[in-house]
Amino acid sequence: MEETHAFLDRFYMSRIGIRVLIGQYLSLRQQPVESYIGLICLKTSPYEIVKRAIDDAAFMCTRKYGDAPEVIITGRLDLTFPYVPTHLHYIMLELLKNSMRATVDWHGIDADYPPIKVVIADGKENEDVVIKVSDEGGGIPRSNMKRIWSYLFTTADPAIQEGMVAFNENVDHSIDSPLAGLGYGLPISRSYARYFGGDLSLMSMEGHGTDAFVYLTRLGNSREPLPI
C-alpha cells in the first residue's frame, strides 16, 4: 500500500507540474492581465482567496445540510505575495469543506455552531506565509491520523466514491463536487502546497477539533520537486 501511495504522490505531483507548464505557456500567449505573469499573480491576496473559498464551501455545505458554520478571518488581511491563486483556492476550499462538514456532523443539524477560525500569519522575517484553519468539529481519532493522507480514505459515505474514482478536474475544482467522500482532497492539497516548496499539516484533538496549517513559500526561489 505504501508503494501505491508513493506512486500516486509522484503521479499527481507530475500532473500538477505538467498543468502548470501548459497553463503558464497558454496564459503568456494571451492578452496581459494586470499583476499577472502567466498563471502567477504577483499580488495574490490570501484574504480574498479565503473569502471566495468560504463562499464556495458554505454553498456546498448549505446544499447538503441546509446550513453552514460561520467563518472568521483574522491576521494579515492586507497581505499580498506572488503565488498561483487557483492552487491556493483549491487547498483552502478542501480544508474549509472538511471543517464545515465536521462541525455540522459533530454538533448536529440546526445546532448553534461554533465558528471556524482562519488566521493568516506573516512577518518581514517569516520564512513562509502560514494560514491556519481551526474548527471545533470533534477532531480525528489518533488511529486515523496517518490514514488521512491516503488516497480514497474518507469518513464520509463510501457510496459517494462510486462512479467518481477517476480524477475529473472539471468536477473536482468546482462547487459541483460533493462536500466530502472522494478521499483524495487532502493528499492532493498537500501536493499543491509542496509543489512550490510549502507544506500542509494537521493537528487534531479528538473530542474537540482540528487545526490545519498551510505553509506557502513566496514564489521566486523555489525549485520544482521533481519526482524520482
GROMACS .gro file of N, CA and C in nm, residues 140-141 143-151 153-155 183-187 201-203 210:
model
   69
  140ILE      N    1  -1.008   1.424   1.498
  140ILE     CA    2  -0.982   1.300   1.426
  140ILE      C    3  -0.918   1.200   1.522
  141PRO      N    4  -0.967   1.077   1.527
  141PRO     CA    5  -0.903   0.976   1.614
  141PRO      C    6  -0.755   0.958   1.578
  143SER      N    7  -0.578   0.706   1.563
  143SER     CA    8  -0.554   0.591   1.477
  143SER      C    9  -0.577   0.624   1.329
  144ASN      N   10  -0.648   0.733   1.302
  144ASN     CA   11  -0.676   0.772   1.164
  144ASN      C   12  -0.582   0.878   1.110
  145MET      N   13  -0.494   0.932   1.195
  145MET     CA   14  -0.413   1.046   1.153
  145MET      C   15  -0.321   1.013   1.035
  146LYS      N   16  -0.263   0.894   1.032
  146LYS     CA   17  -0.179   0.858   0.919
  146LYS      C   18  -0.263   0.828   0.795
  147ARG      N   19  -0.383   0.779   0.816
  147ARG     CA   20  -0.466   0.738   0.703
  147ARG      C   21  -0.528   0.858   0.629
  148ILE      N   22  -0.532   0.974   0.693
  148ILE     CA   23  -0.595   1.088   0.625
  148ILE      C   24  -0.519   1.131   0.501
  149TRP      N   25  -0.392   1.092   0.489
  149TRP     CA   26  -0.313   1.126   0.371
  149TRP      C   27  -0.319   1.016   0.266
  150SER      N   28  -0.401   0.913   0.291
  150SER     CA   29  -0.416   0.804   0.195
  150SER      C   30  -0.522   0.840   0.091
  151TYR      N   31  -0.496   0.807  -0.034
  151TYR     CA   32  -0.592   0.833  -0.140
  151TYR      C   33  -0.713   0.740  -0.123
  153PHE      N   34  -0.921   0.736   0.115
  153PHE     CA   35  -0.969   0.720   0.253
  153PHE      C   36  -1.064   0.834   0.286
  154THR      N   37  -1.179   0.801   0.339
  154THR     CA   38  -1.276   0.903   0.376
  154THR      C   39  -1.361   0.853   0.491
  155THR      N   40  -1.408   0.947   0.572
  155THR     CA   41  -1.500   0.912   0.680
  155THR      C   42  -1.644   0.937   0.637
  183GLY      N   43  -1.214   1.135  -0.102
  183GLY     CA   44  -1.097   1.081  -0.034
  183GLY      C   45  -0.963   1.136  -0.076
  184TYR      N   46  -0.954   1.202  -0.193
  184TYR     CA   47  -0.822   1.247  -0.238
  184TYR      C   48  -0.801   1.396  -0.217
  185GLY      N   49  -0.894   1.466  -0.154
  185GLY     CA   50  -0.882   1.611  -0.137
  185GLY      C   51  -0.760   1.652  -0.057
  186LEU      N   52  -0.737   1.590   0.058
  186LEU     CA   53  -0.625   1.629   0.143
  186LEU      C   54  -0.489   1.594   0.081
  187PRO      N   55  -0.467   1.471   0.033
  187PRO     CA   56  -0.336   1.442  -0.024
  187PRO      C   57  -0.303   1.526  -0.145
  201SER      N   58  -0.011   2.048   0.699
  201SER     CA   59  -0.009   1.955   0.813
  201SER      C   60  -0.135   1.974   0.897
  202LEU      N   61  -0.169   1.871   0.972
  202LEU     CA   62  -0.288   1.873   1.057
  202LEU      C   63  -0.250   1.835   1.199
  203MET      N   64  -0.312   1.903   1.295
  203MET     CA   65  -0.304   1.866   1.437
  203MET      C   66  -0.446   1.853   1.487
  210THR      N   67  -0.992   2.026   1.507
  210THR     CA   68  -0.871   2.007   1.427
  210THR      C   69  -0.815   2.141   1.382
   0.00000   0.00000   0.00000
